[in-house]
Coordinates of C-alpha atoms in Angstrom, one line a residue:
X1 CA 0.0 0.0 0.0
X2 CA 1.4 3.4 -0.9
X3 CA 2.5 5.7 1.9
X4 CA 0.0 8.6 2.3
X5 CA 1.7 12.0 1.5
X6 CA 2.1 14.4 4.4
X7 CA 0.1 17.0 2.6
X8 CA -2.9 14.6 2.5
X9 CA -2.7 13.5 6.2
X10 CA -5.1 14.6 8.8
X11 CA -3.5 17.1 11.2
X12 CA -4.0 15.9 14.9
X13 CA -4.1 19.6 16.0
X14 CA -7.3 20.2 14.1
X15 CA -9.0 16.8 14.4
X16 CA -12.0 18.2 16.3
X17 CA -12.2 21.6 14.6
X18 CA -15.7 20.9 13.5
X19 CA -16.8 20.9 17.2
X20 CA -14.9 24.0 18.1
X21 CA -16.3 27.5 18.9
X22 CA -15.5 30.3 16.4
X23 CA -12.7 31.5 18.7
X24 CA -11.3 28.0 19.1
X25 CA -11.3 27.6 15.3
X26 CA -9.0 30.6 15.1
X27 CA -6.8 29.1 17.9
X28 CA -6.5 25.8 16.1
X29 CA -5.6 27.5 12.8
X30 CA -2.9 29.4 14.6
X31 CA -1.4 26.2 16.0
X32 CA -1.4 24.7 12.5
X33 CA 0.1 27.9 10.9
X34 CA 3.0 27.9 13.4
X35 CA 4.2 24.6 11.9
X36 CA 5.3 26.7 8.9
X37 CA 8.0 28.2 11.1
X38 CA 8.5 25.6 13.7
X39 CA 8.2 22.4 11.6
X40 CA 6.2 19.3 11.9
X41 CA 7.3 16.3 14.0
X42 CA 11.1 16.3 13.8
X43 CA 11.3 18.7 10.8
X44 CA 12.1 22.4 11.0
X45 CA 9.7 23.9 8.5
X46 CA 11.0 26.9 6.5
X47 CA 13.9 27.2 8.9
X48 CA 15.4 24.0 7.7
X49 CA 19.1 24.8 7.0
X50 CA 19.1 22.9 3.8
X51 CA 16.2 24.9 2.5
X52 CA 17.8 28.2 3.6
X53 CA 21.1 27.3 1.8
X54 CA 19.2 26.5 -1.4
X55 CA 17.3 29.8 -1.2
X56 CA 20.7 31.6 -0.9
X57 CA 22.1 29.8 -4.0
X58 CA 18.9 30.2 -6.0
X59 CA 18.5 33.9 -5.1
X60 CA 22.0 34.5 -6.5
X61 CA 21.0 32.8 -9.8
X62 CA 17.8 34.9 -10.0
X63 CA 19.8 38.1 -9.4
X64 CA 21.9 37.2 -12.5
X65 CA 18.7 36.6 -14.5
X66 CA 17.3 39.9 -13.5
X67 CA 20.3 41.7 -14.9
X68 CA 20.0 39.8 -18.3
X69 CA 17.8 41.6 -20.9
X70 CA 16.9 38.1 -22.3
X71 CA 16.4 36.6 -18.9
X72 CA 13.2 35.5 -17.2
X73 CA 11.9 34.2 -13.9
X74 CA 8.8 32.1 -14.6
X75 CA 6.6 31.0 -11.7
X76 CA 4.0 28.4 -12.6
X77 CA 1.3 26.4 -10.8
X78 CA -2.2 25.2 -10.6
X79 CA -5.1 26.6 -8.6
X80 CA -3.8 28.4 -5.5
X81 CA -0.2 27.9 -6.6
X82 CA -0.8 29.6 -9.9
X83 CA -2.7 32.5 -8.2
X84 CA 0.3 33.0 -5.8
X85 CA 2.6 32.9 -8.9
X86 CA 0.5 35.7 -10.4
X87 CA 0.6 37.9 -7.3
X88 CA 4.4 37.4 -6.9
X89 CA 5.1 38.3 -10.6
X90 CA 2.8 41.3 -10.4
X91 CA 4.4 42.6 -7.2
X92 CA 8.0 42.3 -8.1
X93 CA 7.6 43.5 -11.7
X94 CA 6.0 46.7 -10.3
X95 CA 8.9 47.1 -7.9
X96 CA 11.6 46.5 -10.5
X97 CA 9.8 49.0 -12.8
X98 CA 9.9 51.6 -10.1
X99 CA 13.6 51.1 -9.8
X100 CA 14.1 51.4 -13.6
X101 CA 14.8 47.7 -13.9
X102 CA 13.8 44.9 -16.2
X103 CA 10.3 43.5 -15.6
X104 CA 11.5 39.9 -15.9
X105 CA 8.9 38.0 -13.7
X106 CA 6.3 36.0 -15.4
X107 CA 3.5 33.6 -14.3
X108 CA 1.7 30.7 -15.8
X109 CA -1.5 29.2 -14.3
X110 CA -3.1 26.0 -15.5
X111 CA -6.3 27.1 -17.3
X112 CA -4.8 30.5 -18.1
X113 CA -6.2 33.7 -16.5
X114 CA -9.8 32.4 -16.1
X115 CA -8.4 30.2 -13.4
X116 CA -7.3 33.2 -11.4
X117 CA -11.0 33.8 -10.5
X118 CA -12.7 30.5 -10.8
X119 CA -12.0 26.8 -10.4
X120 CA -10.6 25.0 -13.5
X121 CA -9.0 22.0 -11.8
X122 CA -9.1 19.8 -14.9
X123 CA -6.5 22.0 -16.5
X124 CA -4.0 20.7 -13.9
X125 CA -4.0 17.3 -15.5
X126 CA -2.4 18.1 -18.8
X127 CA 1.5 17.9 -18.9
X128 CA 1.6 18.5 -22.6
X129 CA -0.2 21.8 -22.5
X130 CA 1.9 22.8 -19.5
X131 CA 5.1 22.3 -21.5
X132 CA 3.7 24.1 -24.5
X133 CA 2.7 27.1 -22.4
X134 CA 6.3 27.4 -21.0
X135 CA 7.9 26.9 -24.4
X136 CA 5.6 29.6 -25.8
X137 CA 6.4 32.1 -23.1
X138 CA 10.2 31.6 -23.2
X139 CA 10.8 31.3 -26.9
X140 CA 13.1 34.4 -27.1
X141 CA 14.7 33.9 -23.7
X142 CA 18.3 32.7 -23.2
X143 CA 18.5 32.4 -19.4
X144 CA 15.4 31.3 -17.4
X145 CA 14.8 30.3 -13.8
X146 CA 11.6 28.2 -13.9
X147 CA 9.8 27.7 -10.6
X148 CA 7.1 25.0 -10.6
X149 CA 4.9 25.0 -7.5
X150 CA 2.9 21.9 -6.7
X151 CA 2.3 21.5 -2.9
X152 CA 1.8 17.8 -3.0
X153 CA 4.4 17.1 -5.7
X154 CA 1.6 15.9 -7.9
X155 CA 0.3 18.3 -10.6
X156 CA 0.8 16.9 -14.1
X157 CA 0.7 20.4 -15.6
X158 CA 3.9 21.3 -13.6
X159 CA 5.4 17.8 -14.3
X160 CA 5.3 18.5 -18.0
X161 CA 7.1 21.8 -17.6
X162 CA 9.8 20.4 -15.3
X163 CA 10.4 17.6 -17.8
X164 CA 10.7 20.1 -20.6
X165 CA 13.3 22.2 -18.7
X166 CA 15.3 19.1 -17.8
X167 CA 15.8 18.6 -21.6
X168 CA 17.0 22.2 -22.0
X169 CA 19.3 22.8 -19.1
X170 CA 21.4 25.1 -21.3
X171 CA 18.6 27.7 -21.0
X172 CA 16.6 26.7 -17.9
X173 CA 17.3 26.3 -14.2
X174 CA 14.4 24.2 -13.0
X175 CA 13.1 24.7 -9.5
X176 CA 10.4 22.6 -7.7
X177 CA 8.6 23.9 -4.7
X178 CA 6.4 21.6 -2.7
X179 CA 5.8 20.3 0.8
X180 CA 6.3 16.5 0.8
X181 CA 9.5 14.5 0.9
X182 CA 10.6 13.7 -2.7
X183 CA 9.9 10.0 -2.2
X184 CA 6.2 10.9 -1.8
X185 CA 5.9 12.5 -5.2
X186 CA 2.9 11.0 -7.0
X187 CA 3.8 7.8 -8.8
X188 CA 0.5 7.2 -10.6
X189 CA 0.2 7.1 -14.4
X190 CA -0.6 10.4 -16.0
X191 CA -3.1 10.0 -18.8
X192 CA -1.8 10.6 -22.3
X193 CA 1.8 10.8 -21.0
X194 CA 4.6 8.4 -20.6
X195 CA 6.0 9.4 -17.1
X196 CA 4.8 9.8 -13.6
X197 CA 5.6 12.9 -11.4
X198 CA 7.9 10.7 -9.3
X199 CA 10.0 9.8 -12.4
X200 CA 10.3 13.5 -13.2
X201 CA 11.4 14.2 -9.6
X202 CA 14.1 11.5 -9.9
X203 CA 15.5 13.2 -12.9
X204 CA 15.3 16.6 -11.1
X205 CA 17.3 15.1 -8.2
X206 CA 20.1 14.1 -10.6
X207 CA 20.2 17.6 -12.0
X208 CA 20.2 19.1 -8.5
X209 CA 23.2 16.9 -7.7
X210 CA 25.0 18.5 -10.6
X211 CA 24.0 22.0 -9.3
X212 CA 21.7 22.5 -12.3
X213 CA 18.3 22.4 -10.5
X214 CA 16.8 23.0 -7.0
X215 CA 14.1 21.3 -4.9
X216 CA 12.7 23.4 -2.2
X217 CA 10.4 21.2 -0.1
X218 CA 10.3 22.3 3.6
X219 CA 8.1 19.9 5.6
X220 CA 5.4 22.1 7.2
X221 CA 2.9 19.3 8.1
X222 CA -0.7 18.5 7.2
X223 CA -3.2 21.2 6.5
X224 CA -5.7 22.2 9.2
X225 CA -8.4 21.1 6.8
X226 CA -7.1 17.9 5.3
X227 CA -5.6 18.4 1.8
X228 CA -6.7 22.1 1.6
X229 CA -3.5 23.4 0.2
X230 CA -5.0 26.9 -0.3
X231 CA -4.2 27.5 3.4
X232 CA -0.8 26.6 5.0
X233 CA 0.8 25.5 1.8
X234 CA -0.4 28.6 -0.1
X235 CA 0.9 30.8 2.7
X236 CA 4.3 29.0 2.7
X237 CA 4.5 29.3 -1.1
X238 CA 3.9 33.0 -0.9
X239 CA 6.6 33.3 1.8
X240 CA 9.2 31.3 -0.1
X241 CA 8.6 33.1 -3.4
X242 CA 8.7 36.6 -1.7
X243 CA 11.9 35.8 0.2
X244 CA 13.6 34.4 -2.9
X245 CA 12.6 37.5 -4.9
X246 CA 13.6 40.0 -2.1
X247 CA 17.0 38.3 -1.6
X248 CA 17.6 38.2 -5.4
X249 CA 17.0 42.0 -5.7
X250 CA 18.6 43.0 -2.4
X251 CA 21.5 40.7 -1.8
X252 CA 22.3 42.2 1.6
X253 CA 19.1 40.9 3.2
X254 CA 19.3 38.0 5.6
X255 CA 17.0 35.1 4.8
X256 CA 16.7 34.2 8.5
X257 CA 15.6 37.7 9.4
X258 CA 13.1 37.8 6.5
X259 CA 11.6 34.5 7.8
X260 CA 11.4 36.1 11.3
X261 CA 9.5 39.0 9.9
X262 CA 6.8 36.7 8.5
X263 CA 6.7 34.8 11.8
X264 CA 6.2 38.0 13.7
X265 CA 3.4 38.9 11.4
X266 CA 1.7 35.6 12.1
X267 CA 1.9 36.1 15.8
X268 CA 0.6 39.6 15.4
X269 CA -2.5 38.4 13.5
X270 CA -3.4 35.7 16.0
X271 CA -3.2 38.1 19.0
X272 CA -6.7 38.9 17.9
X273 CA -8.3 35.4 18.2
X274 CA -11.4 37.0 20.0
X275 CA -12.0 39.3 17.0
X276 CA -11.2 36.5 14.5
X277 CA -13.7 34.3 16.3
X278 CA -16.4 37.1 16.1
X279 CA -15.7 37.5 12.4
X280 CA -16.0 33.8 11.8
X281 CA -19.3 33.8 13.7
X282 CA -20.7 36.6 11.6
X283 CA -19.6 34.9 8.3
X284 CA -20.9 31.5 9.4
X285 CA -24.3 33.0 10.3
X286 CA -24.5 34.6 6.8
X287 CA -23.7 31.3 5.0
X288 CA -25.9 29.2 7.2
X289 CA -28.9 31.4 6.7
X290 CA -28.5 31.4 2.9
X291 CA -26.7 34.8 2.8
X292 CA -23.5 35.7 1.1
X293 CA -20.0 37.0 2.0
X294 CA -18.5 39.8 -0.1
X295 CA -14.9 41.0 0.1
X296 CA -14.0 44.5 -1.1
X297 CA -10.4 45.8 -1.3
X298 CA -7.8 47.7 -3.2
X299 CA -4.7 46.3 -4.9
X300 CA -3.1 43.3 -3.1
X301 CA -5.8 43.3 -0.4
X302 CA -8.6 43.0 -2.9
X303 CA -6.7 40.4 -5.0
X304 CA -5.8 38.3 -2.0
X305 CA -9.4 38.2 -0.9
X306 CA -10.8 37.6 -4.4
X307 CA -8.5 34.6 -4.6
X308 CA -9.7 33.3 -1.2
X309 CA -13.3 33.5 -2.4
X310 CA -12.5 31.7 -5.7
X311 CA -11.1 28.7 -3.8
X312 CA -14.2 28.0 -1.8
X313 CA -16.3 26.2 -4.5
X314 CA -13.9 23.4 -5.2
X315 CA -12.9 23.1 -1.5
X316 CA -16.3 23.1 0.1
X317 CA -18.8 22.5 -2.7
X318 CA -19.8 26.1 -2.3
X319 CA -21.8 28.1 -4.8
X320 CA -20.0 30.7 -6.8
X321 CA -22.4 33.3 -5.3
X322 CA -21.7 32.2 -1.6
X323 CA -18.4 34.2 -1.4
X324 CA -17.1 36.7 -3.9
X325 CA -14.3 39.2 -4.0
X326 CA -14.1 42.6 -5.7
X327 CA -11.1 44.8 -6.3
X328 CA -10.9 48.5 -6.9
X329 CA -10.2 49.2 -10.6
X330 CA -11.2 45.6 -11.7
X331 CA -9.1 44.3 -14.5
X332 CA -7.3 47.7 -15.0
X333 CA -5.6 47.1 -11.7
X334 CA -4.7 43.4 -12.2
X335 CA -1.9 43.6 -14.8
X336 CA -2.8 40.0 -15.8
X337 CA -1.7 38.2 -19.0
X338 CA -5.0 38.0 -20.8
X339 CA -6.4 41.4 -20.0
X340 CA -10.0 42.2 -19.4
X341 CA -12.2 39.1 -19.1
X342 CA -15.3 40.9 -17.7
X343 CA -17.3 40.1 -20.8
X344 CA -16.9 36.3 -20.3
X345 CA -19.3 35.8 -17.5
X346 CA -20.5 37.0 -14.1
X347 CA -17.6 35.3 -12.3
X348 CA -15.3 37.9 -14.0
X349 CA -17.3 40.9 -12.8
X350 CA -14.7 41.9 -10.2
X351 CA -14.7 45.7 -9.9
X352 CA -16.2 47.8 -7.2
X353 CA -18.4 49.3 -9.8
X354 CA -19.7 45.8 -10.7
X355 CA -20.4 45.2 -7.0
X356 CA -22.3 48.5 -6.5
X357 CA -24.3 47.9 -9.7
X358 CA -25.1 44.2 -9.5
X359 CA -25.0 43.4 -5.7
X360 CA -25.7 46.4 -3.6
X361 CA -29.4 46.8 -4.6
X362 CA -30.1 43.3 -3.4
X363 CA -28.1 43.2 -0.2
X364 CA -30.0 41.7 2.7
X365 CA -29.6 41.4 6.4
X366 CA -28.2 37.9 6.0
X367 CA -25.3 39.2 3.9
X368 CA -21.9 40.2 5.1
X369 CA -19.6 42.8 3.4
X370 CA -16.0 42.7 4.5
X371 CA -13.9 45.9 3.8
X372 CA -10.2 45.1 3.6
X373 CA -7.9 48.1 4.3
X374 CA -8.6 51.7 4.9
X375 CA -8.2 52.7 1.2
X376 CA -11.3 50.9 0.2
X377 CA -13.4 53.1 2.4
X378 CA -12.6 56.0 0.1
X379 CA -13.6 54.1 -3.1
X380 CA -17.1 53.0 -2.3
X381 CA -20.3 54.9 -2.4
X382 CA -22.6 55.7 0.6
X383 CA -25.2 53.3 -0.7
X384 CA -23.3 50.3 0.8
X385 CA -23.5 51.8 4.2
X386 CA -27.2 52.3 4.1
X387 CA -27.9 48.7 2.9
X388 CA -29.3 46.3 5.5
X389 CA -26.3 43.9 5.4
X390 CA -23.8 43.3 8.2
X391 CA -20.4 45.0 7.7
X392 CA -16.8 44.2 8.9
X393 CA -13.7 46.3 8.6
X394 CA -10.3 44.8 8.6
X395 CA -7.0 46.7 8.3
X396 CA -3.4 46.8 9.5
X397 CA -1.3 49.5 11.3
X398 CA 2.2 49.7 12.6
X399 CA 3.3 50.9 16.1
X400 CA 4.4 54.3 14.9
X401 CA 1.3 54.9 12.9
X402 CA -1.9 55.6 14.8
X403 CA -4.8 54.0 13.0
X404 CA -7.3 56.3 11.5
X405 CA -10.7 56.1 13.3
X406 CA -13.6 55.7 10.9
X407 CA -17.1 57.1 11.6
X408 CA -18.6 54.3 9.5
X409 CA -21.0 51.8 11.0
X410 CA -19.5 48.3 11.3
X411 CA -20.6 45.1 13.1
X412 CA -16.9 44.5 13.8
X413 CA -13.7 46.4 13.3
X414 CA -10.5 44.3 13.3
X415 CA -7.4 46.5 13.1
X416 CA -4.2 44.5 13.4
X417 CA -1.2 46.0 15.0
X418 CA 1.8 44.5 13.1
X419 CA 4.9 44.7 15.3
X420 CA 7.9 43.5 13.3
X421 CA 11.0 44.9 15.1
X422 CA 13.5 44.0 12.4
X423 CA 11.6 46.1 9.8
X424 CA 12.9 49.3 11.5
X425 CA 16.5 48.4 10.7
X426 CA 16.0 48.7 6.9
X427 CA 17.7 51.7 5.5
X428 CA 15.9 51.9 2.1
X429 CA 12.5 53.5 2.1
X430 CA 11.3 51.8 -1.1
X431 CA 12.5 48.4 0.2
X432 CA 10.8 49.1 3.6
X433 CA 7.6 50.0 1.8
X434 CA 7.7 46.8 -0.2
X435 CA 8.3 44.5 2.7
X436 CA 5.6 46.4 4.7
X437 CA 3.1 45.8 1.9
X438 CA 4.1 42.1 1.7
X439 CA 3.7 41.6 5.4
X440 CA 0.3 43.3 5.4
X441 CA -0.9 41.2 2.5
X442 CA 0.1 37.9 4.1
X443 CA -1.5 39.0 7.3
X444 CA -4.8 39.7 5.4
X445 CA -4.4 36.2 3.9
X446 CA -4.4 34.7 7.3
X447 CA -7.5 36.7 8.2
X448 CA -9.6 35.8 5.2
X449 CA -8.5 32.1 5.3
X450 CA -9.8 32.1 8.9
X451 CA -13.1 33.7 7.8
X452 CA -13.8 31.5 4.9
X453 CA -12.6 28.3 6.6
X454 CA -14.5 29.0 9.8
X455 CA -17.6 30.0 8.1
X456 CA -17.8 26.8 6.1
X457 CA -17.0 24.7 9.2
X458 CA -20.0 26.4 10.9
X459 CA -22.1 25.6 7.8
X460 CA -21.3 21.9 8.2
X461 CA -19.0 21.5 5.2
X462 CA -16.3 19.9 7.4
X463 CA -16.4 16.7 9.4
X464 CA -13.7 16.3 12.0
X465 CA -11.0 18.1 9.9
X466 CA -11.9 16.8 6.5
X467 CA -13.6 18.4 3.5
X468 CA -16.7 16.2 2.8
X469 CA -18.2 18.1 -0.1
X470 CA -15.1 18.5 -2.3
X471 CA -15.7 18.9 -6.1
X472 CA -14.5 15.9 -8.0
X473 CA -13.0 18.1 -10.7
X474 CA -9.5 16.7 -11.5
X475 CA -7.3 13.6 -11.1
X476 CA -6.0 14.7 -7.7
X477 CA -9.4 15.4 -6.3
X478 CA -10.8 12.1 -7.7
X479 CA -8.3 10.1 -5.7
X480 CA -8.8 12.4 -2.7
X481 CA -12.5 11.8 -2.9
X482 CA -11.9 8.0 -2.8
X483 CA -9.8 8.5 0.3
X484 CA -12.5 10.6 2.0
X485 CA -15.1 7.9 1.4
X486 CA -12.7 5.2 2.7
X487 CA -12.1 7.3 5.8
X488 CA -15.8 6.9 6.8
X489 CA -16.0 3.2 6.1
X490 CA -14.1 0.0 6.6
X491 CA -14.1 -0.7 2.8
X492 CA -11.1 -1.2 0.5
X493 CA -9.9 1.4 -2.0
X494 CA -11.5 -0.6 -4.8
X495 CA -14.9 -0.8 -3.1
X496 CA -14.8 3.0 -2.3
X497 CA -13.9 3.8 -5.9
X498 CA -17.0 1.8 -7.1
X499 CA -19.2 3.6 -4.6
X500 CA -17.9 7.0 -5.7
X501 CA -18.6 6.0 -9.3
X502 CA -22.2 5.0 -8.4
X503 CA -22.6 8.5 -6.9
X504 CA -21.1 10.1 -9.9
X505 CA -23.3 8.3 -12.4
X506 CA -26.3 8.3 -10.1
X507 CA -26.9 4.5 -10.3
X508 CA -26.8 1.5 -8.1
X509 CA -25.7 -0.7 -11.1
X510 CA -22.7 0.5 -13.1
X511 CA -22.5 -0.4 -16.7
X512 CA -19.4 -2.0 -18.1
X513 CA -18.6 1.2 -20.0
X514 CA -18.9 3.3 -16.8
X515 CA -16.6 0.9 -14.9
X516 CA -14.0 0.8 -17.6
X517 CA -14.0 4.5 -18.4
X518 CA -10.9 6.7 -17.8
X519 CA -10.6 8.9 -14.7
X520 CA -10.9 11.9 -17.1
X521 CA -14.3 10.6 -18.2
X522 CA -15.4 10.2 -14.6
X523 CA -14.3 13.7 -13.8
X524 CA -16.2 15.2 -16.8
X525 CA -19.4 13.8 -15.4
X526 CA -18.7 14.5 -11.7
X527 CA -17.5 18.1 -12.1
X528 CA -20.9 19.5 -12.9
X529 CA -22.7 17.6 -10.1
X530 CA -23.3 18.6 -6.5
X531 CA -23.0 16.4 -3.3
X532 CA -21.1 13.6 -5.1
X533 CA -18.7 12.8 -2.2
X534 CA -21.3 13.2 0.6
X535 CA -23.7 10.8 -1.2
X536 CA -20.8 8.3 -1.6
X537 CA -20.0 8.6 2.1
X538 CA -23.5 7.8 3.2
X539 CA -23.7 4.8 0.8
X540 CA -20.3 3.5 2.2
X541 CA -21.3 4.1 5.8
X542 CA -24.8 2.6 5.7
X543 CA -24.8 0.3 2.8
X544 CA -27.8 2.0 1.3
X545 CA -28.6 2.8 -2.3
X546 CA -28.0 6.1 -4.1
X547 CA -31.6 7.4 -3.8
X548 CA -31.8 6.6 -0.1
X549 CA -28.5 8.4 0.5
X550 CA -29.7 11.5 -1.3
X551 CA -33.0 11.5 0.7
X552 CA -31.0 11.4 4.0
X553 CA -28.8 14.3 2.8
X554 CA -31.9 16.2 1.8
X555 CA -33.5 15.8 5.3
X556 CA -30.2 16.6 7.0
X557 CA -28.1 18.8 4.7
X558 CA -25.6 19.8 7.4
X559 CA -23.0 17.2 6.5
X560 CA -21.1 17.5 9.8
X561 CA -24.2 16.4 11.8
X562 CA -25.2 13.6 9.5
X563 CA -21.7 12.1 8.8
X564 CA -20.5 12.4 12.4
X565 CA -23.6 10.6 13.5
X566 CA -22.8 7.8 11.1
X567 CA -19.2 7.4 12.1
X568 CA -19.7 7.8 15.8

């Protein structure tokens, strides 16, 4: 039996998070987030000396690329990893431009820019398209640092790109970022390809031994919500990419001191567990009563929150309308590859103007609007403050800057004092401003992750610490779904796979064609259906048929109560 990857394990710290109070949820998330800095079991997290040494070496290589007019730093990933790649490239290109430098950072996301705002997990499964996207982007480049991010060392899209770079080491320096040991890289067949991710990693290790590649895989432990890499893994991805980029541009910076700054920001955020708990309670009440949560923000705050909202449908089986994010300026503020996508559907209506035109007139008392940062208060109209919805204000300030008091009416104001002592020692004002911005944004990431995670826990979308309504929308999530079903039964993997297929095809008797179909074919059917995994869990737990399972879920839609009653 294959060893279960660390990123797919259940975290003992959060095992009973579904029974916790809102404040206790925040405290549990804090304990899990500290593993980023303190490690898991016997590991050292991002403070691992081997990881720090590799960052040092790689930052030197990136600094050389930045000086090369035909050089590029390409960051690529799927889902959360691709969105963090976008944010990193955007931030550091703006900074380099302000210094008169070469805007050499680029991002690739599986599914292209539509995947920045909505879930397109199936795009993760194509290594050929991944390699083609990279080749297309770098056709005129002579020196490229390619950074492929896949938290579980599993994404075929990234595997295809890594494989391509390994065949062109005269141009590319391949880098893999993930959070499992290399021996846990996925060793399952990738459809329409002749390699597994594990085989690519083996080749990457050989290149690393020849100082031609890097593997950055600090072990930070399981996610607080099992397998939800948007959380701790996403945060760690952001920290690693930002430290790499900062160190490459400003060689005098200390990697250990930069890590300490992010750790201090984490402690600063979680000093406010009472307020975080109150915020989770408000958001949970909105979702549970059929209301919605809307994030509003400027620049990085708005983008970070918009990304958080976009990750809830695949993670919790949420509706697109349950949580949405809006950013001041919309696409004109994004600087994304594909430009304005607002004409392609409601999920791409992301500006404050879109919110005020399409959402504000129908705001109800069950809805919650979250204002992120003081700047957004000057960008919205008075109509939002006269609407019957609940309102929350979240912002940051530093010890020497007294926060501005607002006369607006809010159900809750959470103003985080970020106390990072080492920041004061920086001599460069532009650099200090950049690091301040990065620390504020990652702090807001912790806040919105608390809000969306806690709200869905209160809505019943988590049982123990496991997602039980995950969308079966790509290869990784298909196999994860099988594991979730098995967790709530004593059945084998094969039996749970059969039950999952019965739920997908809505039948008690699978046809020969259904049983023999490819995983891709199963995903195409499952991705447009709701409650696939919960239905399979009930069938596996009670031995009932599909229609009986659906009836039980209809009478008790709060999955936490129903599933926990079955397993206990």
